mmCIF file of C-alpha atoms and ligand atoms in Angstrom:
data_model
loop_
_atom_site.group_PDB
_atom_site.id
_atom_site.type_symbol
_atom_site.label_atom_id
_atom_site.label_comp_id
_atom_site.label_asym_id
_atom_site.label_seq_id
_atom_site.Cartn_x
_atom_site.Cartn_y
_atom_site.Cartn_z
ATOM 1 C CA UNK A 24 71.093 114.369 129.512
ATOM 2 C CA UNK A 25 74.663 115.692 129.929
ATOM 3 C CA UNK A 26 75.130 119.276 129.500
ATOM 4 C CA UNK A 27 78.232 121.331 129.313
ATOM 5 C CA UNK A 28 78.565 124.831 130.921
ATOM 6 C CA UNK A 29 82.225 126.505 129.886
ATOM 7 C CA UNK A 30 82.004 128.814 132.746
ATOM 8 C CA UNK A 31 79.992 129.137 136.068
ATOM 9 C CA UNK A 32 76.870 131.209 135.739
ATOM 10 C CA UNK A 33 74.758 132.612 138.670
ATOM 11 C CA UNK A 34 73.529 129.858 140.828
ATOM 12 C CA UNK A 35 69.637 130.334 140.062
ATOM 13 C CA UNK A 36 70.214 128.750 136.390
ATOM 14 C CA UNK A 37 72.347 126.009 138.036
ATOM 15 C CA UNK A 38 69.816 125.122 140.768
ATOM 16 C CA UNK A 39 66.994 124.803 138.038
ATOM 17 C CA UNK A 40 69.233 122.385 136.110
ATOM 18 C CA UNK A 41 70.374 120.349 138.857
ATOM 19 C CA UNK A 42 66.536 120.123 140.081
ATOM 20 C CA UNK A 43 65.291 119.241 136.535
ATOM 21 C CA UNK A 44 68.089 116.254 137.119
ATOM 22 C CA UNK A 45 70.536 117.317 134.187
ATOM 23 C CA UNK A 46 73.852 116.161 134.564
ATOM 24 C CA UNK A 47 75.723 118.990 134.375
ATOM 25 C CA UNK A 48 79.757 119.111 133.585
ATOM 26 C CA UNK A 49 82.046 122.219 134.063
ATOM 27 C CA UNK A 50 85.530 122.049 133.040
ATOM 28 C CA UNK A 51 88.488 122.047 135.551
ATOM 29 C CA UNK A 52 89.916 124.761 134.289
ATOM 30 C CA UNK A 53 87.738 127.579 132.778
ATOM 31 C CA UNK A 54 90.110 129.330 130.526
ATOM 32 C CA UNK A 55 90.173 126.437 127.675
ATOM 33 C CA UNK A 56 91.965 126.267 124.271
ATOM 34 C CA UNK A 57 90.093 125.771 121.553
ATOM 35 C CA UNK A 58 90.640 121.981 121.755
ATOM 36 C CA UNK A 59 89.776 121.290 125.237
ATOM 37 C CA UNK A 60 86.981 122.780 124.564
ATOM 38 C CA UNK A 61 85.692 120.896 121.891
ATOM 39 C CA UNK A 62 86.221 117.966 123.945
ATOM 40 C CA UNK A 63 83.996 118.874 126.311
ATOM 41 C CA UNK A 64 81.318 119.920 123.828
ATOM 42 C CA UNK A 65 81.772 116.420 122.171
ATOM 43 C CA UNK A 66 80.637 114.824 125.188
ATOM 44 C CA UNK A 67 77.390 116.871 125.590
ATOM 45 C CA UNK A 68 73.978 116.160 124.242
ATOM 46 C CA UNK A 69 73.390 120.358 124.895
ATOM 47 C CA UNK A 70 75.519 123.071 125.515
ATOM 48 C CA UNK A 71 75.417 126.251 127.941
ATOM 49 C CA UNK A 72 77.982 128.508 126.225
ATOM 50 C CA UNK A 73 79.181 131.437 128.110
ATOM 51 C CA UNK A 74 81.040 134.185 126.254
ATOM 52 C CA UNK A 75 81.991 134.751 122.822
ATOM 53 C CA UNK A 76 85.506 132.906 122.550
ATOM 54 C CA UNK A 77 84.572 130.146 120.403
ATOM 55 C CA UNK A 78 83.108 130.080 117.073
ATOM 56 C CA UNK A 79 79.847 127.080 116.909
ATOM 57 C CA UNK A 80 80.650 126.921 112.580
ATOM 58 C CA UNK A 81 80.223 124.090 110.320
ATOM 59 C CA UNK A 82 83.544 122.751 112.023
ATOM 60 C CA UNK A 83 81.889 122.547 115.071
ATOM 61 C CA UNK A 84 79.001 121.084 114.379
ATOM 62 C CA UNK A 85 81.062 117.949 112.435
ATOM 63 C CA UNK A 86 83.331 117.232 115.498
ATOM 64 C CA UNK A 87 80.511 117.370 117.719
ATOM 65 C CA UNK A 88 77.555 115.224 116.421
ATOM 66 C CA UNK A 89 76.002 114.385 119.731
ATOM 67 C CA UNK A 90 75.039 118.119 120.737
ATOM 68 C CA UNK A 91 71.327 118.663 119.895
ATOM 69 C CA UNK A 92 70.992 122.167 121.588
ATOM 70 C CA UNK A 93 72.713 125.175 121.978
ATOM 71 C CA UNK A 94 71.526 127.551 125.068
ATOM 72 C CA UNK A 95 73.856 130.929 124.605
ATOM 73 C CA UNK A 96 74.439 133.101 127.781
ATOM 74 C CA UNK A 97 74.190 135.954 125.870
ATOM 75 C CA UNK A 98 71.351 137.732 123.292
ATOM 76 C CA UNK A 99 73.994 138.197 120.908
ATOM 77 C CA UNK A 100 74.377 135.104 118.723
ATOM 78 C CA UNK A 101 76.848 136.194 116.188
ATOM 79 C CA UNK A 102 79.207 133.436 116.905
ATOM 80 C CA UNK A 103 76.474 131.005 115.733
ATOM 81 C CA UNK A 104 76.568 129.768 112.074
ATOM 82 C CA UNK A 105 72.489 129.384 112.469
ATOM 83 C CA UNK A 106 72.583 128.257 108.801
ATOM 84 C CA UNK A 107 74.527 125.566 109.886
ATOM 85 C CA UNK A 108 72.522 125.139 113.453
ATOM 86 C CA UNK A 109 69.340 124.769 111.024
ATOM 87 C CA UNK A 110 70.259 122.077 109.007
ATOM 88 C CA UNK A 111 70.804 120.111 111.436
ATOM 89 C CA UNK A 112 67.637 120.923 113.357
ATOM 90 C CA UNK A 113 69.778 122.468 116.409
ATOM 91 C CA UNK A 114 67.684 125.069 118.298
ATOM 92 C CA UNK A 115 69.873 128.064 119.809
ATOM 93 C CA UNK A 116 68.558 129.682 122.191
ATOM 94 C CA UNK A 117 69.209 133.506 123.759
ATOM 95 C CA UNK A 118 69.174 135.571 126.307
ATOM 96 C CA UNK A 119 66.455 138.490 125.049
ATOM 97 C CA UNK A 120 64.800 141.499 127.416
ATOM 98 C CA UNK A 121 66.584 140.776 130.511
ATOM 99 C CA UNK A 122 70.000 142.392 129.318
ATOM 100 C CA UNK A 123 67.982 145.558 127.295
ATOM 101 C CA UNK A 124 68.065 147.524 131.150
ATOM 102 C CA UNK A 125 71.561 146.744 131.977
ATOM 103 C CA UNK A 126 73.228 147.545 128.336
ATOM 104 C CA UNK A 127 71.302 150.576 127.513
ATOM 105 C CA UNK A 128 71.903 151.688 131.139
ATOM 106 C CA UNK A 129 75.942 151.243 129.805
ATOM 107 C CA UNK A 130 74.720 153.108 126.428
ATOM 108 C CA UNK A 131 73.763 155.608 128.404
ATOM 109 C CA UNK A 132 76.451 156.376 130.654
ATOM 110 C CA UNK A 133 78.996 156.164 127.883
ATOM 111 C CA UNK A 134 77.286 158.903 126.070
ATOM 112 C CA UNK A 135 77.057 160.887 129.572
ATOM 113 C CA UNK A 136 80.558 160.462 130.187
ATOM 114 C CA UNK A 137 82.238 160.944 126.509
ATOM 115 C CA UNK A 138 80.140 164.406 126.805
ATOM 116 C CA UNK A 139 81.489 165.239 130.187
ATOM 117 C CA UNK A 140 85.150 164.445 128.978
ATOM 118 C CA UNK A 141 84.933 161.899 132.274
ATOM 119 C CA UNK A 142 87.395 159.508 132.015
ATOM 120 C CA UNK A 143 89.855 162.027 130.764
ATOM 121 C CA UNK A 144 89.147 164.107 134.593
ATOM 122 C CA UNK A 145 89.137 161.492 136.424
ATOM 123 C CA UNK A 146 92.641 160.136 135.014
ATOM 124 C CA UNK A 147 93.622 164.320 135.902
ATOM 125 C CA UNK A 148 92.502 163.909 139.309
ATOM 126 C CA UNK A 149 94.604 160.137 139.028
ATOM 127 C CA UNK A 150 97.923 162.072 138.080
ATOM 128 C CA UNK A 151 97.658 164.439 140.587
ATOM 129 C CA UNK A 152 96.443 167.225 138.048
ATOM 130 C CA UNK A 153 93.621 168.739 139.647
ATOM 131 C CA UNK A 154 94.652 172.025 138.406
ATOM 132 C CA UNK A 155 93.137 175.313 139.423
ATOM 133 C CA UNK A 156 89.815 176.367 137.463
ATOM 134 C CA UNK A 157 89.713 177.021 134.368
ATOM 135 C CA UNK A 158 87.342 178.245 132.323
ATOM 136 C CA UNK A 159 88.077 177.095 129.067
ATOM 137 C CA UNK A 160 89.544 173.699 129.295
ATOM 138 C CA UNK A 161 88.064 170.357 128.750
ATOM 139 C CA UNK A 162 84.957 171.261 127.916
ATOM 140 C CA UNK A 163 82.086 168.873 127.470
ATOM 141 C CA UNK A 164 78.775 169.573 125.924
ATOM 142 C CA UNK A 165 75.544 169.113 126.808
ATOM 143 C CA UNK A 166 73.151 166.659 125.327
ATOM 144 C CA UNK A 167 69.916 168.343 125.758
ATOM 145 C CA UNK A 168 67.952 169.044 123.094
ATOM 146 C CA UNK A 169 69.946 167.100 120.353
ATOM 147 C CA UNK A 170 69.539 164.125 118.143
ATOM 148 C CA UNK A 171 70.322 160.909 119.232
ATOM 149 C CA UNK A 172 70.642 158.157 116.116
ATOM 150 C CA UNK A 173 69.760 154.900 117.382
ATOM 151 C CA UNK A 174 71.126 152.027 114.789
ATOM 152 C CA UNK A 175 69.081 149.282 115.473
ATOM 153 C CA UNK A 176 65.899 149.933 117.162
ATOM 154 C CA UNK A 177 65.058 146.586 119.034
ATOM 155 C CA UNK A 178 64.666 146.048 122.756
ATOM 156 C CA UNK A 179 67.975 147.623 123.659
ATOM 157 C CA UNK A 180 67.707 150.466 121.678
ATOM 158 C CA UNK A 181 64.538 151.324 122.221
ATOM 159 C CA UNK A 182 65.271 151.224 125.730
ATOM 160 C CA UNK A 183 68.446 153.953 125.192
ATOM 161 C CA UNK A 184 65.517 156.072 123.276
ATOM 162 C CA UNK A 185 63.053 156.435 125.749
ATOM 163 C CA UNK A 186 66.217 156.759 129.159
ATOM 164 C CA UNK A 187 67.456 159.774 126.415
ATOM 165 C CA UNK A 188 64.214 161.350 125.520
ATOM 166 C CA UNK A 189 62.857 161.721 129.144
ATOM 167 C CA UNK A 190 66.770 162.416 130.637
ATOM 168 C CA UNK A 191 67.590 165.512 128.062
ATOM 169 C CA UNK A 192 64.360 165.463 125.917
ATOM 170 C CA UNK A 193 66.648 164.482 122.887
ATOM 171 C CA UNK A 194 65.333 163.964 119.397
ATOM 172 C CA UNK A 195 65.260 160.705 118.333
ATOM 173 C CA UNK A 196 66.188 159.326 114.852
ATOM 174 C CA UNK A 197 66.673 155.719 113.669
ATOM 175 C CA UNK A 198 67.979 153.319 110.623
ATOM 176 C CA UNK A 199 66.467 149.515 111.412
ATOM 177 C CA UNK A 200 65.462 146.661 108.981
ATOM 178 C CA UNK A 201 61.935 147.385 109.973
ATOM 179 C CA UNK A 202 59.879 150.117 111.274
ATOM 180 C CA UNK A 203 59.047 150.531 115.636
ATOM 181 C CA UNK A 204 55.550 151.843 115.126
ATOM 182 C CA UNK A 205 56.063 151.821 119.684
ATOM 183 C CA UNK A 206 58.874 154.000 119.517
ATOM 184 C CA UNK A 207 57.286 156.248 116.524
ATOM 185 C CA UNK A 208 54.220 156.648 119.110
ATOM 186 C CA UNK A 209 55.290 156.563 122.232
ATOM 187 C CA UNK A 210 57.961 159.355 121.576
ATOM 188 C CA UNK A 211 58.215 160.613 118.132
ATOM 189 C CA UNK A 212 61.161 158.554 116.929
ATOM 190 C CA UNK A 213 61.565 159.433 113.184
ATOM 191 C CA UNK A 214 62.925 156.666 110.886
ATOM 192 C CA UNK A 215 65.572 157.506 108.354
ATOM 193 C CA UNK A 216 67.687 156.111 106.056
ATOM 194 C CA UNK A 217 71.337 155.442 106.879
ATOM 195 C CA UNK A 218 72.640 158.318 105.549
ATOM 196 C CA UNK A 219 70.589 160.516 107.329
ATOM 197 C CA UNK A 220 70.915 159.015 110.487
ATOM 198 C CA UNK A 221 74.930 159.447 110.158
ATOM 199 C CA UNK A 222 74.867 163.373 109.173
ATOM 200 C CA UNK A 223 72.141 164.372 111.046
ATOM 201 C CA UNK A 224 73.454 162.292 114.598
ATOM 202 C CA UNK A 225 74.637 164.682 117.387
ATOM 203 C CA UNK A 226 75.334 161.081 119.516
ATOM 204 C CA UNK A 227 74.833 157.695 117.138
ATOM 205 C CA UNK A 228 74.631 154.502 118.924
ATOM 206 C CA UNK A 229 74.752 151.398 118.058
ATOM 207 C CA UNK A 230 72.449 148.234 118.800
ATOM 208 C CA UNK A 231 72.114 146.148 115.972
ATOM 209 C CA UNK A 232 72.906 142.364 115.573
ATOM 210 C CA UNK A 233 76.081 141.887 113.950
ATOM 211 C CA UNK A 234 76.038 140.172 111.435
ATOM 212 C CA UNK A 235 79.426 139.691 108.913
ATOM 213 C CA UNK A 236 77.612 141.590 106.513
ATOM 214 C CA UNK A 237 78.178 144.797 108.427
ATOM 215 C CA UNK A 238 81.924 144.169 109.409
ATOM 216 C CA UNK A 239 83.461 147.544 109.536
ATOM 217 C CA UNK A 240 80.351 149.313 108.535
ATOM 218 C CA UNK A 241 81.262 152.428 110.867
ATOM 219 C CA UNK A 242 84.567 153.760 109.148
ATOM 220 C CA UNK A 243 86.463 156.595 108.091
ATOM 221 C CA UNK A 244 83.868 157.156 105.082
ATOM 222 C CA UNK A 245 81.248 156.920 107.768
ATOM 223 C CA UNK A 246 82.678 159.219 110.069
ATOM 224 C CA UNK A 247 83.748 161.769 107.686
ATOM 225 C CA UNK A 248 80.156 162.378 107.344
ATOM 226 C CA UNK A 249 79.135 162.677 110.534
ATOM 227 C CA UNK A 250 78.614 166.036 112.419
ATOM 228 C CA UNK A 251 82.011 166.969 113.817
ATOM 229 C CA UNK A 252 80.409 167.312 117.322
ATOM 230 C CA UNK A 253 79.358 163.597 117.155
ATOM 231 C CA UNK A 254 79.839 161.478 119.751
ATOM 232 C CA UNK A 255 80.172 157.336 118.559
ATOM 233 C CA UNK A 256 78.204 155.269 120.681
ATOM 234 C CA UNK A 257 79.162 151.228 120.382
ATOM 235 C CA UNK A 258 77.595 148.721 123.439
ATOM 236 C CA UNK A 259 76.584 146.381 120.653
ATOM 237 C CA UNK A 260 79.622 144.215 118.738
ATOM 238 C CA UNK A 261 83.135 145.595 118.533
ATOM 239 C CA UNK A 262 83.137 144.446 114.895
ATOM 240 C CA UNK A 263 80.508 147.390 113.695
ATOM 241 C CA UNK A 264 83.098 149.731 113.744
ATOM 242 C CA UNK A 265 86.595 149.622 112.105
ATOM 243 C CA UNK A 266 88.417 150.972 114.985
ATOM 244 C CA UNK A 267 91.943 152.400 113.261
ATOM 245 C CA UNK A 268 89.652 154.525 111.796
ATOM 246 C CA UNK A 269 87.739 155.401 114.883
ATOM 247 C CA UNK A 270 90.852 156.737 115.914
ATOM 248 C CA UNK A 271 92.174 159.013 113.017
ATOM 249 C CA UNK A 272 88.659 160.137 112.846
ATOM 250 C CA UNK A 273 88.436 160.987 116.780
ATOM 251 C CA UNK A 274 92.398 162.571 116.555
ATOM 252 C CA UNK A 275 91.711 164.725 113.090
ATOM 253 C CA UNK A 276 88.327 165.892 114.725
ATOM 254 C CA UNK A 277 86.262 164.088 112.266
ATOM 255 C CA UNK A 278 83.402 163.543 115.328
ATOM 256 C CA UNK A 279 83.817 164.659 119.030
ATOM 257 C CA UNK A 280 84.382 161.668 120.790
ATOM 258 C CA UNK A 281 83.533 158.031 121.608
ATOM 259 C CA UNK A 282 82.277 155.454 123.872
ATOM 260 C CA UNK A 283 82.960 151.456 123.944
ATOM 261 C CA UNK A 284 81.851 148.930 125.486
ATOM 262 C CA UNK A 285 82.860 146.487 122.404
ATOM 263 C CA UNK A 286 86.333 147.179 120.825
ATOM 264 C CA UNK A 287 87.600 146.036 118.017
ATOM 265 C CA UNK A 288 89.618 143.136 118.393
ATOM 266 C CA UNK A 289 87.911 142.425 121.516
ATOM 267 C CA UNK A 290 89.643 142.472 123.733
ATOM 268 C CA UNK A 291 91.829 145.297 122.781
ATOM 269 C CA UNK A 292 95.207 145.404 123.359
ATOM 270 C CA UNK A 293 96.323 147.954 126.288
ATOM 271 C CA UNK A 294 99.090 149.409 123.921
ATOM 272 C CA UNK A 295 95.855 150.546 121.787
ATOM 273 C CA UNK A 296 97.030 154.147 120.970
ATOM 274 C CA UNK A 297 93.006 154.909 121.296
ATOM 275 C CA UNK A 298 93.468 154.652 124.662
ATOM 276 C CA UNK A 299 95.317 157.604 124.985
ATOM 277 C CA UNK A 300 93.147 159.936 123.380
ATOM 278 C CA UNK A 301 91.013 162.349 125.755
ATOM 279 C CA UNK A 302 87.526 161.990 123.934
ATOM 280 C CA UNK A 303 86.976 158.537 124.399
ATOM 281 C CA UNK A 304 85.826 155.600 127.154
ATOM 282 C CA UNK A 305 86.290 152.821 126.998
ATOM 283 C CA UNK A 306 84.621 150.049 129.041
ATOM 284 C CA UNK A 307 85.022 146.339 128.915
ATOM 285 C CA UNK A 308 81.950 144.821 127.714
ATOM 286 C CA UNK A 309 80.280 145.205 130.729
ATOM 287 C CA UNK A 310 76.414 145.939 129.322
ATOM 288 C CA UNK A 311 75.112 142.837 130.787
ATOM 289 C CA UNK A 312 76.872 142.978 134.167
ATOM 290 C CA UNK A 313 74.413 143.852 136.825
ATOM 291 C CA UNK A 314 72.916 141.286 139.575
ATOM 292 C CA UNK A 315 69.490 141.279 137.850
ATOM 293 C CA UNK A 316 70.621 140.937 134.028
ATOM 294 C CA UNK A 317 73.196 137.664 134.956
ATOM 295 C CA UNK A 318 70.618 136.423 136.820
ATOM 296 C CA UNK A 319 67.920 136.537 133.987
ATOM 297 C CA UNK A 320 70.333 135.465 131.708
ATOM 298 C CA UNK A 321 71.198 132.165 133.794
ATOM 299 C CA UNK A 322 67.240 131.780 134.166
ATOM 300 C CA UNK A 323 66.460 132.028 130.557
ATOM 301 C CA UNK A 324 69.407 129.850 129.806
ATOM 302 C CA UNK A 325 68.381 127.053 132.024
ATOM 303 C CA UNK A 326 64.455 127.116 130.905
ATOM 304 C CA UNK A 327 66.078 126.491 127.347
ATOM 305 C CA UNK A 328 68.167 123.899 128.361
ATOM 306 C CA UNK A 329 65.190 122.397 130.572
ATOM 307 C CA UNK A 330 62.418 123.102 127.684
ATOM 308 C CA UNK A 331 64.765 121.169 125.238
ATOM 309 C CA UNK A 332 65.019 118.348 128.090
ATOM 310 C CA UNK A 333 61.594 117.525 127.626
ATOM 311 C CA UNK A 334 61.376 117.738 124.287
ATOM 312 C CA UNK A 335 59.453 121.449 124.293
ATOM 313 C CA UNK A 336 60.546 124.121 122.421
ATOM 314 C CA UNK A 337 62.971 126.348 123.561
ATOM 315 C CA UNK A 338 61.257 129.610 124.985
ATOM 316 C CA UNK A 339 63.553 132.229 123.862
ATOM 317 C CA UNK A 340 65.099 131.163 120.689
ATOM 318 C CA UNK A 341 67.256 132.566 118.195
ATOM 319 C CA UNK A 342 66.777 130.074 115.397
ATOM 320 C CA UNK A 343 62.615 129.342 115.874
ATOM 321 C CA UNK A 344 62.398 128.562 112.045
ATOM 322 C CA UNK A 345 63.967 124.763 113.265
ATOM 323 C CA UNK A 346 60.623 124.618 114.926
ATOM 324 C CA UNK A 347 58.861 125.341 112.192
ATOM 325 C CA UNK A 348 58.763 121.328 110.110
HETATM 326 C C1 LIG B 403 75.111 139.683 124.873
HETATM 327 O O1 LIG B 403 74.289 139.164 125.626
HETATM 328 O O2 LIG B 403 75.100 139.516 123.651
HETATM 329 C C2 LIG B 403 76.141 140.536 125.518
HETATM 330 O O3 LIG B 403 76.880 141.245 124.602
HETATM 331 C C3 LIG B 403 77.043 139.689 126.361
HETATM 332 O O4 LIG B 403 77.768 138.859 125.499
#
């Protein structure tokens, strides 16, 4: 079985292909168009995709007949028509759990640093402005005690909860498409409803799935409402938040500042007047990048690939319902 990997991944995953005796085929040249990529992809009876570049739609899927599998490098699967994956009986599988550390640890930092006004001192101390003390300027505020609003209470969330609760015993609210009896036990997390969770936020952060559905879904309307000493929170998919209006919202005071580590385009373009602003960080997309988290990734990648081989089902999948006739 011959199976296409855009872009090296940590050696564990490769080693448990190679040893399973997959043939595996990496391109020359890892930055591919579109159409060199394709090619490879029509050559593969499964796929190993690595980043979010290329879009696996109904176009896909008709130029590439011979793929029967789809192993993501990533938990995030929003550039997966599934619909389209399902009718044609193509499992997908994910990367769930072993990222939820790593990206709430980035979650979590972000909402440290936009409070401490971090980047914005650092870039002082950059510039040569380490100026004497002063005992009003820049500001930060402390986040102990307040209400954090979690959108999108699943493994990742949950784990930026509980880090926030025990760090600065913070109150924690959520909006999710179901209920997380754990996190409503194990440390009082109150659900709400949308609106609630966007007035009554002191920090809001976001961990949903995207899905197109919610394309913009944090903009000016949303952040109008939102407590002026907000802080925006986005480690999940740049396209949550409509990010023109990020900006009037952070310059006209609307909310108190923001974190990224998903911009919208992604990536953003260094010209981004966003950039400038002294409330915000910006990081990019970084939430999986630790030692531990790639290497999970490449291990949960390869035991799809290698369940698939032998005709099992894929372990961690994001589509089980092909599974399910
Ligand atoms: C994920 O796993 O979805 C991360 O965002 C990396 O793409």
């Amino acid at each position: 079985m011959k199976v296409f990997i855009n872009k090296r991944i940590p050696e564990i995953g490769t080693k448990m292909l190679e040893e399973t005796g997959l043939q595996i085929i990496f391109p020359e040249n890892e930055n591919l168009s579109y159409e060199e990529w394709l090619d490879y992809c029509k050559n593969a009876d499964a796929i190993l995709n690595v980043g979010g570049d290329f879009k696996y739609d109904k176009t896909f899927f008709e130029a590439c007949p011979n793929v029967k599998a789809i192993a993501l490098y990533s938990v995030g699967f929003d550039h997966v028509d599934i619909k389209e994956a399902n009718q044609r009986n193509i499992p997908v599988g994910n990367t769930p759990d072993v990222l939820s550390r790593a990206t709430s640890d980035v979650a979590f930092l972000l909402m440290q640093s936009v409070a401490r006004r971090a980047s914005y001192n650092f870039q002082k101390v950059k510039d040569g402005n380490w100026n004497a003390f002063d005992p009003l300027h820049a500001l930060g505020q402390e986040l102990y005690g307040k209400t954090l609003g979690i959108f999108g209470l699943g493994r990742i969330g949950f784990e930026m909860a509980e880090k926030s609760r025990k760090a600065f015993d913070m109150n924690i609210i959520y909006h999710n498409r179901s209920r997380n009896e754990q996190a409503e036990k194990e440390f009082g997390a109150t659900y709400v409803s949308f609106d609630e969770l966007i007035k009554s936020s002191d920090v809001l952060s976001v961990h949903a799935n995207f899905t197109p559905e919610q394309a913009n879904l944090f903009n000016i309307s949303v952040f109008e409402k939102m407590k002026s000493n907000a802080i925006f929170i986005n480690t999940a998919r740049g396209g949550f938040h409509q990010q023109k209006d990020l900006y009037n919202a952070l310059v006209e005071e609307k909310i108190w500042g923001a974190g990224l580590d998903v911009t919208n385009p992604e990536p953003m373009s260094a010209d981004d007047p966003i950039l400038e602003l002294s409330n915000i960080c910006v990081l990019p997309h970084i939430g999986s990048a630790t030692i531990e988290a790639r290497n999970g990734m490449a291990r949960l990648a390869a035991e799809n690939i290698i369940a698939f081989s032998k005709g099992g089902r894929m372990p961690h999948c994001a589509n089980p319902e092909v599974y399910s006739h």
